[in-house]
Amino acid sequence: MRRFALAIIAIVSLLVPVTAVQAQQAVLRIDEVDTGGYPEISITVTAPPAVAGIDVSPGFTITENGASRPVRARQLNTKPLEVMLLVDTSGSMAGDPLLAAVGAATRFTERMPPTTSIGLIGFGENPRQLVDFTTDREEIVTALGTLRGSGETALYDALAVAAAAFDSQREALRYVVLLSDGGDTVSDATLAQAGTRMRQADVGLYAVALATEESDTAALSSLVSYAGGSVVPAVDTETLGQVYDNIAAELVGRYEITYESEAWDDAVLLIALRHEDLVFTAVTTIDLPTAPTTTLPPPPITFAPRADLPAPAPYVGAGANAWRSPVVLTIGISVIFLALVLLLVPAFLPGRRGRPGREGLGMSMRRETALARVSERAVSFTERLLGGRRRQSTINRMLDHAGITLRPGEFLVLVGSGLLIGFAAGFLLAGPAVGAVLLLLALAAPWIYISGRTNRRRRDFAGQLEGTLQLIAGSLRAGYGLLQSMNTVATEALSPTSEEFGRVVIETRLGRDLIESLEAMADRVASQDLRWILQAIKIQREVGGDLAELIDTIAATIRDRQQIRRQIEALSAEGRVSALVLILLPLGLAGIISVTNPDYLGLLFTTQVGRVLLAMGTMLMIVGTLWIRRLVRVVF
């Protein structure tokens, strides 16, 4: 209610002087609010398309909880701006779609600042650069009028031509505004090559997806995933002009507004922009630090001791409360401190991977702290307890599959420290029972984390494999060798693909056979699809052939498998949600009843029959959970 009232006050305070014509104007868009430097608040906004190309920073005002505050505003995009317009002129764009595209591009050109350099490329079967970067708007508008729709779509070739048109030596903000209704059909360049050239030229991409009878938004989404940028949908030709207006506003209409706040807890902000007879507004609520409280100390309590009462005996920590005695508290705090030392030092200080050289021994001894020595000795002691290489290799393999760069001894020291902290903290706070529960949780948490991280890395690798194969095939066609192509993947791909292929490249350069390195990677990521690729590479080594074409065939097969897997997951989504509801429903009801009527469930914990029923219910819940999980699991 407080926030609602403040918002109403702020809006009314601004709208009183606004005329009826002004009230019909657009609103500001708030992109980001930064309260980290409180009391200085920083807000990033985008002005509406109506003032695109005009510096309106003096027109900003801010009202905080109904009170006006002094503001400082500055325009963010102050560098020179270069924009290349790419218009799809294929046969699917002929007629009304192309006419609407020409009109929207013309309006976009007129709204950009006079100093903005704009170029034009039309692409059907062959991309043609109709206008080089220029500030002559009439030349661009005239060239737009010559566009005609026919033929296929060379989308990737057009992006490659656009990336080459920018001069990397000039300091400027470079953008490509692409309009198309579908994917590529006849380009010589691949998706990966077009995306790489766009990234190398440091060009931002706005891909406007126009809805027609032959629309293919997925193709533009794949393009953006390689080249960066964003896909902007246009549902029909009538909204195309507004889409281009919004892009123009984002390119030249972003502002940073700062002011000094005088509020606490939360505040309702009313941001207004006045330009000539136009008024644009935006309202938001922000969370602020809590106001400091000043409390008076309680008055001293004085009393006279009664002579008829014996003096209390000092508490020595015996009986049921022995765990709260000063001796136990001291021991527990010491254990927690030692565990924190063992936990934090290996995490933040690099371990000694070998003895320092004779020339650096003095410097190493001076830099080595007592905490580092304690942690290193604990790690060495743990590794000695592990004994043979078999135990260490098992733990090391688990850490390796999860992408965790720790030695087995360091990992076990961290786990042991967590166990000490959990048990000691629970023991001191609530007794041995809570300490035992926290001990079990601390014991299970690392292994659950490793399992989850391993599964996530394998899932991410499988999702990126299709694009990885396309990148390898494109590199092979460009003349690279297989190892060079994998080095390109290690440089250009996302994690964990880049990390795994980078490791393969390093191992191969150190003398290990490439096939052995790839087989080790397939074991780490548990990918059956990758093993198919290894078989293909082995066959190609023995009998020869076009490896790029072979990888493309495998990529197509993987793409079809992924599509079927996604369909199966979509069809089984209802079953998985039902399983989650059935599992959580008894726990949720028990929690609600325990809060609303605690005595109702008390018999389950205080009577023998209740404990038996509780144990049976728990066992049935576990069996039911495993059963349902087995039913809804997709085996492919």
Short mmCIF file of N, CA and C in Angstrom, two decimals, residues 86-194:
data_model
loop_
_atom_site.label_atom_id
_atom_site.label_comp_id
_atom_site.label_asym_id
_atom_site.label_seq_id
_atom_site.Cartn_x
_atom_site.Cartn_y
_atom_site.Cartn_z
N LEU A 86 20.85 -4.32 -44.54
CA LEU A 86 20.76 -5.51 -45.39
C LEU A 86 19.29 -5.83 -45.59
N VAL A 87 18.85 -5.82 -46.86
CA VAL A 87 17.44 -6.06 -47.18
C VAL A 87 17.35 -7.30 -48.05
N ASP A 88 16.54 -8.26 -47.62
CA ASP A 88 16.31 -9.50 -48.35
C ASP A 88 15.44 -9.20 -49.57
N THR A 89 15.96 -9.48 -50.78
CA THR A 89 15.21 -9.25 -52.02
C THR A 89 14.92 -10.56 -52.73
N SER A 90 14.82 -11.67 -51.97
CA SER A 90 14.52 -12.95 -52.59
C SER A 90 13.05 -12.99 -53.03
N GLY A 91 12.69 -14.09 -53.73
CA GLY A 91 11.33 -14.19 -54.25
C GLY A 91 10.27 -14.20 -53.19
N SER A 92 10.57 -14.71 -51.99
CA SER A 92 9.57 -14.75 -50.93
C SER A 92 9.24 -13.36 -50.39
N MET A 93 10.09 -12.36 -50.68
CA MET A 93 9.86 -10.99 -50.21
C MET A 93 9.16 -10.13 -51.26
N ALA A 94 8.90 -10.67 -52.44
CA ALA A 94 8.33 -9.86 -53.51
C ALA A 94 6.93 -9.38 -53.13
N GLY A 95 6.61 -8.18 -53.59
CA GLY A 95 5.29 -7.63 -53.33
C GLY A 95 5.23 -6.77 -52.09
N ASP A 96 4.18 -6.94 -51.31
CA ASP A 96 3.96 -6.10 -50.12
C ASP A 96 5.09 -6.19 -49.10
N PRO A 97 5.66 -7.38 -48.81
CA PRO A 97 6.75 -7.41 -47.83
C PRO A 97 7.93 -6.52 -48.21
N LEU A 98 8.35 -6.53 -49.48
CA LEU A 98 9.48 -5.71 -49.89
C LEU A 98 9.11 -4.23 -49.87
N LEU A 99 7.88 -3.89 -50.28
CA LEU A 99 7.45 -2.49 -50.22
C LEU A 99 7.47 -1.98 -48.78
N ALA A 100 6.98 -2.80 -47.83
CA ALA A 100 7.01 -2.40 -46.43
C ALA A 100 8.44 -2.29 -45.93
N ALA A 101 9.32 -3.18 -46.36
CA ALA A 101 10.73 -3.12 -45.94
C ALA A 101 11.39 -1.85 -46.44
N VAL A 102 11.12 -1.47 -47.69
CA VAL A 102 11.70 -0.24 -48.24
C VAL A 102 11.19 0.98 -47.47
N GLY A 103 9.89 1.00 -47.17
CA GLY A 103 9.35 2.13 -46.41
C GLY A 103 9.93 2.23 -45.02
N ALA A 104 10.07 1.08 -44.34
CA ALA A 104 10.63 1.10 -42.98
C ALA A 104 12.09 1.51 -43.00
N ALA A 105 12.87 1.01 -43.99
CA ALA A 105 14.28 1.40 -44.08
C ALA A 105 14.43 2.87 -44.42
N THR A 106 13.54 3.40 -45.25
CA THR A 106 13.58 4.83 -45.57
C THR A 106 13.31 5.66 -44.32
N ARG A 107 12.31 5.26 -43.55
CA ARG A 107 12.00 5.98 -42.31
C ARG A 107 13.15 5.88 -41.31
N PHE A 108 13.79 4.70 -41.24
CA PHE A 108 14.94 4.53 -40.36
C PHE A 108 16.07 5.46 -40.77
N THR A 109 16.34 5.56 -42.07
CA THR A 109 17.41 6.43 -42.57
C THR A 109 17.15 7.89 -42.21
N GLU A 110 15.91 8.32 -42.32
CA GLU A 110 15.59 9.72 -42.03
C GLU A 110 15.66 10.03 -40.54
N ARG A 111 15.45 9.03 -39.68
CA ARG A 111 15.47 9.26 -38.24
C ARG A 111 16.87 9.26 -37.65
N MET A 112 17.83 8.67 -38.33
CA MET A 112 19.18 8.62 -37.80
C MET A 112 19.82 10.01 -37.84
N PRO A 113 20.77 10.29 -36.92
CA PRO A 113 21.42 11.62 -36.92
C PRO A 113 22.13 11.89 -38.23
N PRO A 114 22.28 13.15 -38.62
CA PRO A 114 22.92 13.48 -39.91
C PRO A 114 24.35 12.99 -40.01
N THR A 115 25.03 12.81 -38.87
CA THR A 115 26.44 12.38 -38.91
C THR A 115 26.59 10.86 -39.03
N THR A 116 25.50 10.12 -38.97
CA THR A 116 25.58 8.66 -39.06
C THR A 116 25.83 8.23 -40.50
N SER A 117 26.84 7.36 -40.69
CA SER A 117 27.14 6.82 -42.01
C SER A 117 26.31 5.56 -42.22
N ILE A 118 25.59 5.51 -43.33
CA ILE A 118 24.68 4.39 -43.62
C ILE A 118 25.04 3.81 -44.98
N GLY A 119 25.08 2.49 -45.07
CA GLY A 119 25.27 1.79 -46.33
C GLY A 119 24.09 0.88 -46.61
N LEU A 120 24.04 0.32 -47.83
CA LEU A 120 22.89 -0.50 -48.23
C LEU A 120 23.39 -1.69 -49.05
N ILE A 121 22.91 -2.88 -48.67
CA ILE A 121 23.18 -4.12 -49.42
C ILE A 121 21.85 -4.82 -49.65
N GLY A 122 21.56 -5.14 -50.89
CA GLY A 122 20.41 -5.96 -51.22
C GLY A 122 20.88 -7.34 -51.60
N PHE A 123 20.20 -8.38 -51.13
CA PHE A 123 20.67 -9.73 -51.42
C PHE A 123 19.51 -10.64 -51.78
N GLY A 124 19.68 -11.28 -52.96
CA GLY A 124 18.83 -12.37 -53.36
C GLY A 124 19.73 -13.57 -53.53
N GLU A 125 19.95 -13.97 -54.81
CA GLU A 125 20.92 -15.03 -55.04
C GLU A 125 22.35 -14.54 -54.87
N ASN A 126 22.58 -13.25 -55.16
CA ASN A 126 23.92 -12.65 -55.03
C ASN A 126 23.79 -11.32 -54.30
N PRO A 127 24.56 -11.12 -53.20
CA PRO A 127 24.50 -9.83 -52.50
C PRO A 127 25.14 -8.72 -53.33
N ARG A 128 24.49 -7.56 -53.36
CA ARG A 128 25.00 -6.39 -54.08
C ARG A 128 25.05 -5.20 -53.13
N GLN A 129 26.24 -4.60 -53.00
CA GLN A 129 26.38 -3.40 -52.19
C GLN A 129 25.98 -2.21 -53.06
N LEU A 130 24.78 -1.72 -52.83
CA LEU A 130 24.25 -0.63 -53.65
C LEU A 130 24.81 0.72 -53.24
N VAL A 131 25.07 0.93 -51.95
CA VAL A 131 25.57 2.22 -51.47
C VAL A 131 26.65 1.94 -50.43
N ASP A 132 27.82 2.57 -50.61
CA ASP A 132 28.85 2.51 -49.59
C ASP A 132 28.47 3.46 -48.45
N PHE A 133 29.20 3.42 -47.33
CA PHE A 133 28.86 4.26 -46.18
C PHE A 133 28.86 5.73 -46.60
N THR A 134 27.75 6.40 -46.34
CA THR A 134 27.61 7.80 -46.72
C THR A 134 26.63 8.49 -45.79
N THR A 135 26.71 9.80 -45.74
CA THR A 135 25.73 10.59 -44.98
C THR A 135 24.70 11.23 -45.89
N ASP A 136 24.77 10.92 -47.19
CA ASP A 136 23.81 11.46 -48.16
C ASP A 136 22.54 10.61 -48.10
N ARG A 137 21.52 11.14 -47.47
CA ARG A 137 20.28 10.37 -47.31
C ARG A 137 19.55 10.17 -48.63
N GLU A 138 19.62 11.12 -49.53
CA GLU A 138 18.91 10.98 -50.80
C GLU A 138 19.47 9.81 -51.62
N GLU A 139 20.78 9.60 -51.55
CA GLU A 139 21.38 8.48 -52.29
C GLU A 139 20.86 7.16 -51.76
N ILE A 140 20.72 7.05 -50.44
CA ILE A 140 20.23 5.79 -49.86
C ILE A 140 18.77 5.56 -50.21
N VAL A 141 17.95 6.62 -50.09
CA VAL A 141 16.52 6.48 -50.39
C VAL A 141 16.32 6.12 -51.86
N THR A 142 17.12 6.71 -52.76
CA THR A 142 17.01 6.38 -54.19
C THR A 142 17.38 4.93 -54.44
N ALA A 143 18.45 4.46 -53.78
CA ALA A 143 18.86 3.07 -53.96
C ALA A 143 17.82 2.11 -53.40
N LEU A 144 17.17 2.47 -52.31
CA LEU A 144 16.11 1.62 -51.77
C LEU A 144 14.97 1.44 -52.76
N GLY A 145 14.68 2.48 -53.52
CA GLY A 145 13.59 2.40 -54.49
C GLY A 145 13.87 1.50 -55.66
N THR A 146 15.15 1.09 -55.85
CA THR A 146 15.48 0.20 -56.97
C THR A 146 15.42 -1.27 -56.61
N LEU A 147 15.12 -1.62 -55.35
CA LEU A 147 15.11 -3.02 -54.93
C LEU A 147 13.92 -3.76 -55.53
N ARG A 148 14.19 -4.95 -56.06
CA ARG A 148 13.14 -5.80 -56.63
C ARG A 148 13.32 -7.22 -56.08
N GLY A 149 12.22 -7.93 -55.85
CA GLY A 149 12.27 -9.25 -55.24
C GLY A 149 12.25 -10.37 -56.26
N SER A 150 13.27 -11.29 -56.18
CA SER A 150 13.30 -12.47 -57.04
C SER A 150 14.44 -13.37 -56.59
N GLY A 151 14.36 -14.68 -56.95
CA GLY A 151 15.48 -15.59 -56.74
C GLY A 151 15.52 -16.18 -55.34
N GLU A 152 16.69 -16.82 -55.04
CA GLU A 152 16.92 -17.47 -53.77
C GLU A 152 17.49 -16.48 -52.74
N THR A 153 17.97 -17.02 -51.59
CA THR A 153 18.43 -16.17 -50.48
C THR A 153 19.87 -16.52 -50.13
N ALA A 154 20.80 -15.61 -50.39
CA ALA A 154 22.22 -15.78 -50.04
C ALA A 154 22.51 -14.99 -48.76
N LEU A 155 21.92 -15.42 -47.66
CA LEU A 155 22.00 -14.66 -46.41
C LEU A 155 23.42 -14.61 -45.87
N TYR A 156 24.11 -15.76 -45.80
CA TYR A 156 25.46 -15.79 -45.21
C TYR A 156 26.46 -15.01 -46.06
N ASP A 157 26.34 -15.09 -47.39
CA ASP A 157 27.23 -14.31 -48.26
C ASP A 157 27.01 -12.82 -48.03
N ALA A 158 25.75 -12.41 -47.83
CA ALA A 158 25.47 -10.99 -47.60
C ALA A 158 26.11 -10.51 -46.30
N LEU A 159 26.05 -11.34 -45.25
CA LEU A 159 26.69 -10.95 -43.99
C LEU A 159 28.21 -10.85 -44.15
N ALA A 160 28.80 -11.76 -44.92
CA ALA A 160 30.24 -11.69 -45.15
C ALA A 160 30.61 -10.41 -45.89
N VAL A 161 29.82 -10.03 -46.90
CA VAL A 161 30.08 -8.79 -47.63
C VAL A 161 29.92 -7.58 -46.70
N ALA A 162 28.90 -7.62 -45.84
CA ALA A 162 28.70 -6.50 -44.92
C ALA A 162 29.85 -6.37 -43.93
N ALA A 163 30.33 -7.50 -43.38
CA ALA A 163 31.45 -7.44 -42.44
C ALA A 163 32.70 -6.88 -43.10
N ALA A 164 32.93 -7.23 -44.39
CA ALA A 164 34.11 -6.72 -45.09
C ALA A 164 33.98 -5.24 -45.44
N ALA A 165 32.75 -4.71 -45.48
CA ALA A 165 32.57 -3.31 -45.86
C ALA A 165 33.01 -2.35 -44.77
N PHE A 166 33.06 -2.80 -43.51
CA PHE A 166 33.47 -1.92 -42.41
C PHE A 166 34.99 -1.79 -42.38
N ASP A 167 35.44 -0.59 -42.08
CA ASP A 167 36.87 -0.32 -41.94
C ASP A 167 37.24 -0.43 -40.47
N SER A 168 38.01 -1.47 -40.12
CA SER A 168 38.36 -1.69 -38.72
C SER A 168 39.30 -0.62 -38.18
N GLN A 169 39.94 0.15 -39.06
CA GLN A 169 40.87 1.19 -38.61
C GLN A 169 40.13 2.42 -38.10
N ARG A 170 38.87 2.60 -38.52
CA ARG A 170 38.10 3.75 -38.06
C ARG A 170 37.47 3.45 -36.71
N GLU A 171 37.55 4.39 -35.78
CA GLU A 171 36.93 4.22 -34.47
C GLU A 171 35.46 4.59 -34.58
N ALA A 172 34.61 3.61 -34.49
CA ALA A 172 33.18 3.85 -34.65
C ALA A 172 32.43 2.67 -34.06
N LEU A 173 31.15 2.90 -33.77
CA LEU A 173 30.23 1.83 -33.39
C LEU A 173 29.62 1.26 -34.66
N ARG A 174 29.80 -0.05 -34.90
CA ARG A 174 29.41 -0.67 -36.16
C ARG A 174 28.23 -1.62 -35.93
N TYR A 175 27.19 -1.45 -36.74
CA TYR A 175 25.99 -2.28 -36.63
C TYR A 175 25.52 -2.70 -38.02
N VAL A 176 24.89 -3.88 -38.07
CA VAL A 176 24.20 -4.36 -39.27
C VAL A 176 22.73 -4.55 -38.89
N VAL A 177 21.83 -3.94 -39.66
CA VAL A 177 20.40 -4.11 -39.48
C VAL A 177 19.91 -4.96 -40.64
N LEU A 178 19.63 -6.23 -40.36
CA LEU A 178 19.27 -7.22 -41.37
C LEU A 178 17.76 -7.45 -41.36
N LEU A 179 17.17 -7.43 -42.55
CA LEU A 179 15.75 -7.77 -42.69
C LEU A 179 15.63 -8.98 -43.60
N SER A 180 15.00 -10.05 -43.10
CA SER A 180 14.79 -11.25 -43.89
C SER A 180 13.61 -12.01 -43.32
N ASP A 181 13.06 -12.90 -44.14
CA ASP A 181 11.93 -13.71 -43.68
C ASP A 181 12.30 -15.18 -43.52
N GLY A 182 13.55 -15.55 -43.77
CA GLY A 182 13.88 -16.96 -43.68
C GLY A 182 15.35 -17.22 -43.65
N GLY A 183 15.71 -18.46 -43.93
CA GLY A 183 17.09 -18.88 -43.83
C GLY A 183 17.80 -18.83 -45.16
N ASP A 184 19.07 -19.24 -45.13
CA ASP A 184 19.93 -19.21 -46.30
C ASP A 184 19.62 -20.42 -47.19
N THR A 185 19.75 -20.21 -48.53
CA THR A 185 19.50 -21.32 -49.46
C THR A 185 20.63 -21.55 -50.45
N VAL A 186 21.43 -20.51 -50.81
CA VAL A 186 22.41 -20.68 -51.89
C VAL A 186 23.78 -20.11 -51.56
N SER A 187 24.09 -19.75 -50.33
CA SER A 187 25.35 -19.08 -50.03
C SER A 187 26.53 -20.04 -50.17
N ASP A 188 27.67 -19.46 -50.57
CA ASP A 188 28.93 -20.20 -50.55
C ASP A 188 29.50 -20.24 -49.14
N ALA A 189 29.32 -19.14 -48.38
CA ALA A 189 29.80 -19.09 -46.99
C ALA A 189 28.88 -19.91 -46.09
N THR A 190 29.45 -20.45 -45.02
CA THR A 190 28.66 -21.21 -44.06
C THR A 190 28.20 -20.31 -42.92
N LEU A 191 27.33 -20.87 -42.09
CA LEU A 191 26.85 -20.13 -40.93
C LEU A 191 28.01 -19.76 -40.01
N ALA A 192 28.89 -20.71 -39.76
CA ALA A 192 30.03 -20.45 -38.87
C ALA A 192 30.95 -19.39 -39.44
N GLN A 193 31.20 -19.44 -40.75
CA GLN A 193 32.09 -18.45 -41.36
C GLN A 193 31.48 -17.04 -41.30
N ALA A 194 30.19 -16.94 -41.57
CA ALA A 194 29.55 -15.62 -41.51
C ALA A 194 29.59 -15.07 -40.08
#
